[in-house]
mmCIF file of C-alpha atoms in Angstrom:
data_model
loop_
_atom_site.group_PDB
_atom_site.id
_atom_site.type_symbol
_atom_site.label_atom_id
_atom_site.label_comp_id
_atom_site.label_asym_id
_atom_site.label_seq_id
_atom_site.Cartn_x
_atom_site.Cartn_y
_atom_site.Cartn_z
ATOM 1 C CA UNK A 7 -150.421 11.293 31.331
ATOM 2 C CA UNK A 8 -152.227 14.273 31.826
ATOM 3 C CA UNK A 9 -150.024 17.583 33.151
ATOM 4 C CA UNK A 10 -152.490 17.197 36.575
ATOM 5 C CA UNK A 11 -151.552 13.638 36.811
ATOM 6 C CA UNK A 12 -147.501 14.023 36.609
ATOM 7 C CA UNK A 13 -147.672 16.564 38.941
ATOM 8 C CA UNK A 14 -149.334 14.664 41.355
ATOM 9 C CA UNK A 15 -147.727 11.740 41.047
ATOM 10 C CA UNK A 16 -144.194 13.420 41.273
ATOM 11 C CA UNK A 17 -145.405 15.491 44.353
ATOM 12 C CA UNK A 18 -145.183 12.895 46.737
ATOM 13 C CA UNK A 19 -140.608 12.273 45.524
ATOM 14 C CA UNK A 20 -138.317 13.818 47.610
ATOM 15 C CA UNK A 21 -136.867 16.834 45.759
ATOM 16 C CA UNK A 22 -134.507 18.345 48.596
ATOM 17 C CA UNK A 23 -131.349 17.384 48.879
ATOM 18 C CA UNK A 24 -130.213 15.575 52.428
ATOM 19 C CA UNK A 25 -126.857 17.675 52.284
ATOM 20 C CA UNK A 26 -127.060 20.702 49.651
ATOM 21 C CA UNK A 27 -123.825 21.809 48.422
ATOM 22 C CA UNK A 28 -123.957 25.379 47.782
ATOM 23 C CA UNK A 29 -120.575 25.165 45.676
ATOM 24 C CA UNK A 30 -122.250 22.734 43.470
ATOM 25 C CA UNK A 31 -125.683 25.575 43.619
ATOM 26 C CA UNK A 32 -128.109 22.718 44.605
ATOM 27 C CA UNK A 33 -132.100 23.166 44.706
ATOM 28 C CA UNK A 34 -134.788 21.249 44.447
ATOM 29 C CA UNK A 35 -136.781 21.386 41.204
ATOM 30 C CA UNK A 36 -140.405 21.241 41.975
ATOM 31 C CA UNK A 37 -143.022 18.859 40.815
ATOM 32 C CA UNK A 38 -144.800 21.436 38.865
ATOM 33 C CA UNK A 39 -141.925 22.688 36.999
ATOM 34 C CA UNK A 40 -140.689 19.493 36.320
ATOM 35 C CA UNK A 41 -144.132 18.018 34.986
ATOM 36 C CA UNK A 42 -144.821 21.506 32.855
ATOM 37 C CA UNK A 43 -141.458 20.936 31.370
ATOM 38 C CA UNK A 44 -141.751 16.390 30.655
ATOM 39 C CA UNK A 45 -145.338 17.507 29.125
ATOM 40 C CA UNK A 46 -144.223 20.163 26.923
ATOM 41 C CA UNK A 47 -141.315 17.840 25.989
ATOM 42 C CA UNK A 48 -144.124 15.240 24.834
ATOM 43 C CA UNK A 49 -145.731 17.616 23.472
ATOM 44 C CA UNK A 50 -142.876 17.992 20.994
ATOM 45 C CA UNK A 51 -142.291 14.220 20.576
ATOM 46 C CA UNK A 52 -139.198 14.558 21.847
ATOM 47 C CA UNK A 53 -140.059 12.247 25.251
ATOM 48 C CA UNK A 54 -142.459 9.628 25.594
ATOM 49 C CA UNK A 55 -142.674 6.166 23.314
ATOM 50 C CA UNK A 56 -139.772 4.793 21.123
ATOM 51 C CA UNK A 57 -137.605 7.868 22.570
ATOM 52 C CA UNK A 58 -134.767 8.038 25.154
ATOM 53 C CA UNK A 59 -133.697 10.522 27.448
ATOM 54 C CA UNK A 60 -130.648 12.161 29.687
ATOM 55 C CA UNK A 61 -130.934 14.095 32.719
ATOM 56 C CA UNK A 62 -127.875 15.564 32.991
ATOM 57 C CA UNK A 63 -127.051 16.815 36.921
ATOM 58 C CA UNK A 64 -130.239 15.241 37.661
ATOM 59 C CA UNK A 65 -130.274 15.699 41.406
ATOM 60 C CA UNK A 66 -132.472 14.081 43.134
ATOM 61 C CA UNK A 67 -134.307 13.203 40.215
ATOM 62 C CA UNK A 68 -137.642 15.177 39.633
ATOM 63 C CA UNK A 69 -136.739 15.679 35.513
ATOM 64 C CA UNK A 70 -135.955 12.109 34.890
ATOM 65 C CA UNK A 71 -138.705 10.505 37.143
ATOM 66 C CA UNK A 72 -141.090 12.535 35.233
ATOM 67 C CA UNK A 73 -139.668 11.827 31.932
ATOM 68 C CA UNK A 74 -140.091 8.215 32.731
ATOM 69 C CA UNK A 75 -143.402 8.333 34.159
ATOM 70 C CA UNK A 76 -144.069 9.714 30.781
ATOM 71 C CA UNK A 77 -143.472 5.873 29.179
ATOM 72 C CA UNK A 78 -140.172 6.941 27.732
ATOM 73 C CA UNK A 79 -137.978 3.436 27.097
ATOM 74 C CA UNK A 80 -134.818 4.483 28.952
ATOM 75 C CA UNK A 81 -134.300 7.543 31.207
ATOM 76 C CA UNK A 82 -130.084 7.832 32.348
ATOM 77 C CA UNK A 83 -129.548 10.112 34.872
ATOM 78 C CA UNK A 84 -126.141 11.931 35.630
ATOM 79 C CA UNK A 85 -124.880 13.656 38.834
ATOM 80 C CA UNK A 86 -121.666 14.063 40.323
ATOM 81 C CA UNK A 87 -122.599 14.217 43.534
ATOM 82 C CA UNK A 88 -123.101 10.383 45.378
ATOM 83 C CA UNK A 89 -125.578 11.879 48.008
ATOM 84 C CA UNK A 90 -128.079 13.385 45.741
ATOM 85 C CA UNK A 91 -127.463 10.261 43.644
ATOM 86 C CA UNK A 92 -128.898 8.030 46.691
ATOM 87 C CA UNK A 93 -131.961 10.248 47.469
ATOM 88 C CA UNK A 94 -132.317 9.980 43.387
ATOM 89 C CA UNK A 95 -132.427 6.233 44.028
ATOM 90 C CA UNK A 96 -134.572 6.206 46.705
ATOM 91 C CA UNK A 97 -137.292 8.160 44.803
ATOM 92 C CA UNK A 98 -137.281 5.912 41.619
ATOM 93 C CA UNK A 99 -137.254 2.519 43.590
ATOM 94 C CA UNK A 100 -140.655 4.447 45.890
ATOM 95 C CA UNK A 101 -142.423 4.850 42.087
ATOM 96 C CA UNK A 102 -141.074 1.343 41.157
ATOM 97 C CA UNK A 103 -139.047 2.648 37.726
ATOM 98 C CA UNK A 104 -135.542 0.850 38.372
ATOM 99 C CA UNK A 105 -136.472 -0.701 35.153
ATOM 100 C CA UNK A 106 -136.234 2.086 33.015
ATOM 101 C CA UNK A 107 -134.118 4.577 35.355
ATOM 102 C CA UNK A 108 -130.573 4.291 35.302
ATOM 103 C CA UNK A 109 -128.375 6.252 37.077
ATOM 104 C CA UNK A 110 -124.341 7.416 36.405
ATOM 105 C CA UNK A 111 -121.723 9.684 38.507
ATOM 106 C CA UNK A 112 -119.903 11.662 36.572
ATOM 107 C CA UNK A 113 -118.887 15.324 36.759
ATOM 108 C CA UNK A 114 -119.688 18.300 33.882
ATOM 109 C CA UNK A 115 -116.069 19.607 33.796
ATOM 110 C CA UNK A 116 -114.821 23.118 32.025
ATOM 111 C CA UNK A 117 -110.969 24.219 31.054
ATOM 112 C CA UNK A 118 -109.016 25.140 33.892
ATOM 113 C CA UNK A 119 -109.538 29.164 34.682
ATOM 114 C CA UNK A 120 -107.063 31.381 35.080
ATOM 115 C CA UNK A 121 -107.712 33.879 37.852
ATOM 116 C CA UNK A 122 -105.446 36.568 36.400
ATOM 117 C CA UNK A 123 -107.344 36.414 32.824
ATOM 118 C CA UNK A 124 -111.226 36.623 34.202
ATOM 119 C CA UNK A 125 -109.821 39.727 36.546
ATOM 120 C CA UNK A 126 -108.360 40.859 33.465
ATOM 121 C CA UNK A 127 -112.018 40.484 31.706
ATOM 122 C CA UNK A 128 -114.126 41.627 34.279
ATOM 123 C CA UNK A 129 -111.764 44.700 34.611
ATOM 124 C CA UNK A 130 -112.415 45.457 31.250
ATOM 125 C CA UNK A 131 -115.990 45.107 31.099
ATOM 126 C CA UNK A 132 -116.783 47.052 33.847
ATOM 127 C CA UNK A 133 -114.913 49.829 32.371
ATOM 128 C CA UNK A 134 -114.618 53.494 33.560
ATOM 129 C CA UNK A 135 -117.342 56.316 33.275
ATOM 130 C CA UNK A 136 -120.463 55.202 33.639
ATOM 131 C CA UNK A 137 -119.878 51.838 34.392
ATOM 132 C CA UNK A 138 -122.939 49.376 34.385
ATOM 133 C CA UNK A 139 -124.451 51.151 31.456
ATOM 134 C CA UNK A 140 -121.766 51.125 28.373
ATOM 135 C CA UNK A 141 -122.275 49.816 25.655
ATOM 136 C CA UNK A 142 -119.308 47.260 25.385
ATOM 137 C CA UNK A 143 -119.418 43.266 25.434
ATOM 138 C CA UNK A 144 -120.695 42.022 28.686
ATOM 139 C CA UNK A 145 -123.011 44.923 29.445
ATOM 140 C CA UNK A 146 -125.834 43.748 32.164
ATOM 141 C CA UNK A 147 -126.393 41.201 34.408
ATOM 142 C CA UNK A 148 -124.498 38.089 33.978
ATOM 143 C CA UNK A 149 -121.986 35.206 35.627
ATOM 144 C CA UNK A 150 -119.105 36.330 33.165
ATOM 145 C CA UNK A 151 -118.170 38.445 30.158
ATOM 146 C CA UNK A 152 -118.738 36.241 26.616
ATOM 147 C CA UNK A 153 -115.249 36.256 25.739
ATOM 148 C CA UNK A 154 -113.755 35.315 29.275
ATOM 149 C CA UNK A 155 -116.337 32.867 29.350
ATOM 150 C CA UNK A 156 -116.147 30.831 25.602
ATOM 151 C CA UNK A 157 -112.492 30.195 25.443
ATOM 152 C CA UNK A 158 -112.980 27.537 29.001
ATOM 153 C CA UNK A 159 -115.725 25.482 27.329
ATOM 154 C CA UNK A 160 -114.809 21.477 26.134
ATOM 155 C CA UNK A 161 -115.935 21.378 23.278
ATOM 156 C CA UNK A 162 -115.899 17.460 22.807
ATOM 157 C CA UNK A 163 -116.078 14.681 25.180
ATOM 158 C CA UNK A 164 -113.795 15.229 27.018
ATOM 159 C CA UNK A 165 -116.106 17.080 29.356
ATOM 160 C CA UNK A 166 -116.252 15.388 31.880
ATOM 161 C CA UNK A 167 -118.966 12.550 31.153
ATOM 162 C CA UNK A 168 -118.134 9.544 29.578
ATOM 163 C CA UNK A 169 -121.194 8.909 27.040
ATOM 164 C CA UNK A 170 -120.422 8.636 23.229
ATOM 165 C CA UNK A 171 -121.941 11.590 21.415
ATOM 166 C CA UNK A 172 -125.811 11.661 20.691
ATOM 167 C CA UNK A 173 -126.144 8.882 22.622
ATOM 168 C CA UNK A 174 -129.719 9.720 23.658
ATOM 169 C CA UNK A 175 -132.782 11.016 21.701
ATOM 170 C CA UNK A 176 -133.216 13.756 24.336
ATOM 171 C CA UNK A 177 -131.196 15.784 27.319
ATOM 172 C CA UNK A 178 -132.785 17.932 29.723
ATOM 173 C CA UNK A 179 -131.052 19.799 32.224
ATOM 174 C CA UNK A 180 -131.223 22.177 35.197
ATOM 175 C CA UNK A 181 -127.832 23.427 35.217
ATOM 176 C CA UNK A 182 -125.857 25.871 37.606
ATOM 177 C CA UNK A 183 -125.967 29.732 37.030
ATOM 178 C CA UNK A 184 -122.650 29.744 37.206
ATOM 179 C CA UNK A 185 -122.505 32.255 40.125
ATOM 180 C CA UNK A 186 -120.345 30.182 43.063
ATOM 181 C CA UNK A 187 -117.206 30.726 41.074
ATOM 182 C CA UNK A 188 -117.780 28.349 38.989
ATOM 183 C CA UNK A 189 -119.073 31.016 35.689
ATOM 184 C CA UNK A 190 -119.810 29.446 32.767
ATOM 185 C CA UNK A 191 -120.511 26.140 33.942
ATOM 186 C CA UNK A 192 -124.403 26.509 33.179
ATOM 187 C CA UNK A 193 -123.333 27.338 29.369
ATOM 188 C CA UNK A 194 -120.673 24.334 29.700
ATOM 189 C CA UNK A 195 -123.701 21.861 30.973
ATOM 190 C CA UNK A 196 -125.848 23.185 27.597
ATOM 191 C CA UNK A 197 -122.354 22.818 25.394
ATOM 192 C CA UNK A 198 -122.063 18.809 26.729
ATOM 193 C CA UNK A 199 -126.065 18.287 26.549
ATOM 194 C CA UNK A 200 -126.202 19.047 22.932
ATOM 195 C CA UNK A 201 -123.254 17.228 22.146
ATOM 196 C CA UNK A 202 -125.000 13.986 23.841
ATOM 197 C CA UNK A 203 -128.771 14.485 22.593
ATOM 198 C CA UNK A 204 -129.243 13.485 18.808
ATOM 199 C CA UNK A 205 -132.861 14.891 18.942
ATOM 200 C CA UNK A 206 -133.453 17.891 21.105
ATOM 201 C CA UNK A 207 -132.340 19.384 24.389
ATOM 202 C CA UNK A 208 -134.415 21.082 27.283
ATOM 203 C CA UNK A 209 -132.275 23.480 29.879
ATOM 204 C CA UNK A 210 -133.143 26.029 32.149
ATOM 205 C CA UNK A 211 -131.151 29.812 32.335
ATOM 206 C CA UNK A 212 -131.484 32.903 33.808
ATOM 207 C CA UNK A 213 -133.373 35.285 31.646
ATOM 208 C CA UNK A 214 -130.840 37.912 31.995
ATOM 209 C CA UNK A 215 -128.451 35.918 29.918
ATOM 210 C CA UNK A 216 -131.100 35.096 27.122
ATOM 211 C CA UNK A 217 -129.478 37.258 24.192
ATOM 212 C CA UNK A 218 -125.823 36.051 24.833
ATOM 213 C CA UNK A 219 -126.759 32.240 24.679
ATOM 214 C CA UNK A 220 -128.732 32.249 21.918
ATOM 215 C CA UNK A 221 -126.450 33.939 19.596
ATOM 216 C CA UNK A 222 -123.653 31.401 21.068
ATOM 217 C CA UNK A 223 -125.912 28.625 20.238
ATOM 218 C CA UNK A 224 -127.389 29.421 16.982
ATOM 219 C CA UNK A 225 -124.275 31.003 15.504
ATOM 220 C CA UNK A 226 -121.528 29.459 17.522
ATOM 221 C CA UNK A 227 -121.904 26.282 17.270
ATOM 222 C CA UNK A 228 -124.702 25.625 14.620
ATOM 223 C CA UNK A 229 -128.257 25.351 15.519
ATOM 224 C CA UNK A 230 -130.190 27.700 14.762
ATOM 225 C CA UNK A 231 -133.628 26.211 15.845
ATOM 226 C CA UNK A 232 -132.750 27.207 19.182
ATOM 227 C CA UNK A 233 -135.552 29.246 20.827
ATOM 228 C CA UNK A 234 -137.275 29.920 24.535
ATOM 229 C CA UNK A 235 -140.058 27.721 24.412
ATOM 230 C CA UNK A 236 -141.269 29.189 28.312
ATOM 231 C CA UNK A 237 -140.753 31.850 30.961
ATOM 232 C CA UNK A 238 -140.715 30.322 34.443
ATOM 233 C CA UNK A 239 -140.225 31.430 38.343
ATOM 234 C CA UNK A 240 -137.731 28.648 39.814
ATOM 235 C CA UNK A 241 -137.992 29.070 43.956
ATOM 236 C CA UNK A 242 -135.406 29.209 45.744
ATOM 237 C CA UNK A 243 -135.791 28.334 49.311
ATOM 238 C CA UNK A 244 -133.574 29.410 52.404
ATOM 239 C CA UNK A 245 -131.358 27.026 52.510
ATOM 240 C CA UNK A 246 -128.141 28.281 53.310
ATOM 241 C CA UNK A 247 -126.326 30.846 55.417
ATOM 242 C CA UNK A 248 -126.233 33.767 53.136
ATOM 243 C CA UNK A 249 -129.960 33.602 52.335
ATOM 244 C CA UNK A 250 -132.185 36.769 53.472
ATOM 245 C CA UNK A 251 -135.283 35.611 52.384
ATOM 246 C CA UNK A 252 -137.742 32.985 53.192
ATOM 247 C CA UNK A 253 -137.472 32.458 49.488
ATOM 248 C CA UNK A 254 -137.091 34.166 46.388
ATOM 249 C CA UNK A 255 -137.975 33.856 42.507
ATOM 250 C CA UNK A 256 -135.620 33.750 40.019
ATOM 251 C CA UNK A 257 -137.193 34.189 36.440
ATOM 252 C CA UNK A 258 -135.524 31.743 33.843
ATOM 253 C CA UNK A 259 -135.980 30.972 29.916
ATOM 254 C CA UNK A 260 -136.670 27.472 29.364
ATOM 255 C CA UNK A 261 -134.527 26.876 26.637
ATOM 256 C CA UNK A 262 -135.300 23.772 23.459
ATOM 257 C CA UNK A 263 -132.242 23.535 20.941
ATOM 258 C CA UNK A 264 -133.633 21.344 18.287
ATOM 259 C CA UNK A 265 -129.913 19.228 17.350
ATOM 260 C CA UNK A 266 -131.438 16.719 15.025
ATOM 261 C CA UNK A 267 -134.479 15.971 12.609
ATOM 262 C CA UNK A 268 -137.078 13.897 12.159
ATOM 263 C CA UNK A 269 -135.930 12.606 8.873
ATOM 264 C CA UNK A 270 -133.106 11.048 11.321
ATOM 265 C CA UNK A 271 -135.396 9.533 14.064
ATOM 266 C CA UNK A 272 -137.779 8.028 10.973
ATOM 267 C CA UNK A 273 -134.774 5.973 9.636
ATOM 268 C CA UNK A 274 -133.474 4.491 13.043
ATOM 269 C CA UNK A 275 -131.774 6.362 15.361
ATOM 270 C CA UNK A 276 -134.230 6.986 17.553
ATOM 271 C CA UNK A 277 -136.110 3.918 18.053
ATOM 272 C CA UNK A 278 -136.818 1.340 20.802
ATOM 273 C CA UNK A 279 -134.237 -0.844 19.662
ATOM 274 C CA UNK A 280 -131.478 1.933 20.438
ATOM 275 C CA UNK A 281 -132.768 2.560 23.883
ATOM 276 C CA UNK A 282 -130.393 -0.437 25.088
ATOM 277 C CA UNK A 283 -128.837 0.258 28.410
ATOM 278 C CA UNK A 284 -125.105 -1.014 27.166
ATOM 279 C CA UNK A 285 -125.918 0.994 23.987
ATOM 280 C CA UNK A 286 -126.601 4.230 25.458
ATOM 281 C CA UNK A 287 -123.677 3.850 28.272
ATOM 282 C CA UNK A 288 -121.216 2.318 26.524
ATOM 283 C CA UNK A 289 -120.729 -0.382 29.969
ATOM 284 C CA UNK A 290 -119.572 2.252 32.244
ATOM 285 C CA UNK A 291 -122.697 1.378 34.659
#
């Protein structure tokens, strides 16, 4: 399916959400980001036929209705909140994909925080003279200093969702920044999505933060083909009380961290036959 075509069809889905949650920083993705990103993701064989894919606090479901539309075999998509689960529902049964859609609740969780420590942190990185301009860890715009923020990640499953590890060929996400004191959670989301995907995983950050999670990615925890594959606007509307603006851009990386090989897919693990519903969620749906 042509970019045109996705975009089109995916334009006529509900994207907002009925009751936005600000805590849980809740916008809709639009059609054209979402069908830029599913194409580029074909583009790369990493969606489309004989592959299977996760949308991991899908929302109301623009990244995984597009990744289906797409002919992938088996789209899952995860969200911890129930009401942007139903509108998520209600747009896959409109485009007729309950076949190939699945959907799970379950909540992306982190290490409890301790208020004292990130005070602590963000004390420190602020610093004294000249502060917003030294040259210590932490320096420009960001949720959280790197060291307050690596030591809350799960690093295995017990983060929250309860999928066995690379259970699907590919994850794509739209995470939280992180910025309703909940920092870190969009690198927590990215963490969890690479631990599920066995091929490749697609998420969306704000640029600002583009140095800090590649070097976590490619030398933290292994992979170095981990690279911005686009530069993207995501609009914000108005949507709640503390919004100025009619609407506003925020500029994001679109990040692909390559997790597996082809040599992999080629001798089984990604093929139709491993797309299984029960195989892929272990029962718990």
């Amino acid at each position: 399916m042509r970019l045109k075509h996705l975009e089109a069809s995916l334009s006529s889905l509900t994207r907002e959400f009925n009751s936005p949650k600000v805590e849980l920083e809740q916008y809709p993705t639009s059609a054209h980001l979402a069908a830029c990103v599913v194409s580029l993701a074909v583009d790369n064989e990493d969606l489309g036929v004989g592959r299977s894919c996760l949308d991991l606090g899908c929302g109301t479901g623009m990244l995984m209705i597009a990744a289906s539309m797409v002919d992938t075999d088996f789209v899952l998509g995860v969200d911890c909140d129930p009401d942007a689960l139903d509108v998520a529902q209600e747009n896959i049964e409109q485009v007729e994909l309950e076949d190939t859609i699945q959907l799970l609740q379950a909540q992306v969780r982190m290490k409890p925080r301790l208020l004292q420590e990130d005070q602590k942190a963000n004390k420190k990185n602020r610093g004294g003279r000249g502060r917003g301009r030294g040259r210590g860890p932490g320096r420009g715009r960001g949720s959280n200093p790197a060291s307050s923020t690596k030591h809350i990640l799960v690093m295995d499953n017990k983060d929250g969702i309860p999928l066995k590890n690379r259970c699907v060929d590919t994850v794509v996400t739209n995470p939280p920044f992180g910025t309703k004191d909940n920092a870190g959670i969009d690198l927590q989301f990215l963490r969890t999505a690479t631990r599920l995907a066995k091929r490749a995983v697609y998420s969306f950050h704000k640029r600002s933060t583009r140095s800090f999670l590649l070097r976590t990615i490619q030398e933290d925890w292994g992979f170095p083909d981990a690279k911005v594959v686009a530069e993207m606007s995501f609009d914000i509307p108005n949507m709640y009380k503390f919004h100025n603006q009619k609407s506003k851009d925020v500029e994001v990386d679109l990040i692909r961290v390559l997790v597996g090989n082809e040599e992999s897919s080629i001798e089984g693990e990604s093929n139709p036959d491993n797309t299984d519903e029960e195989e892929i969620t272990g029962g718990y749906i």
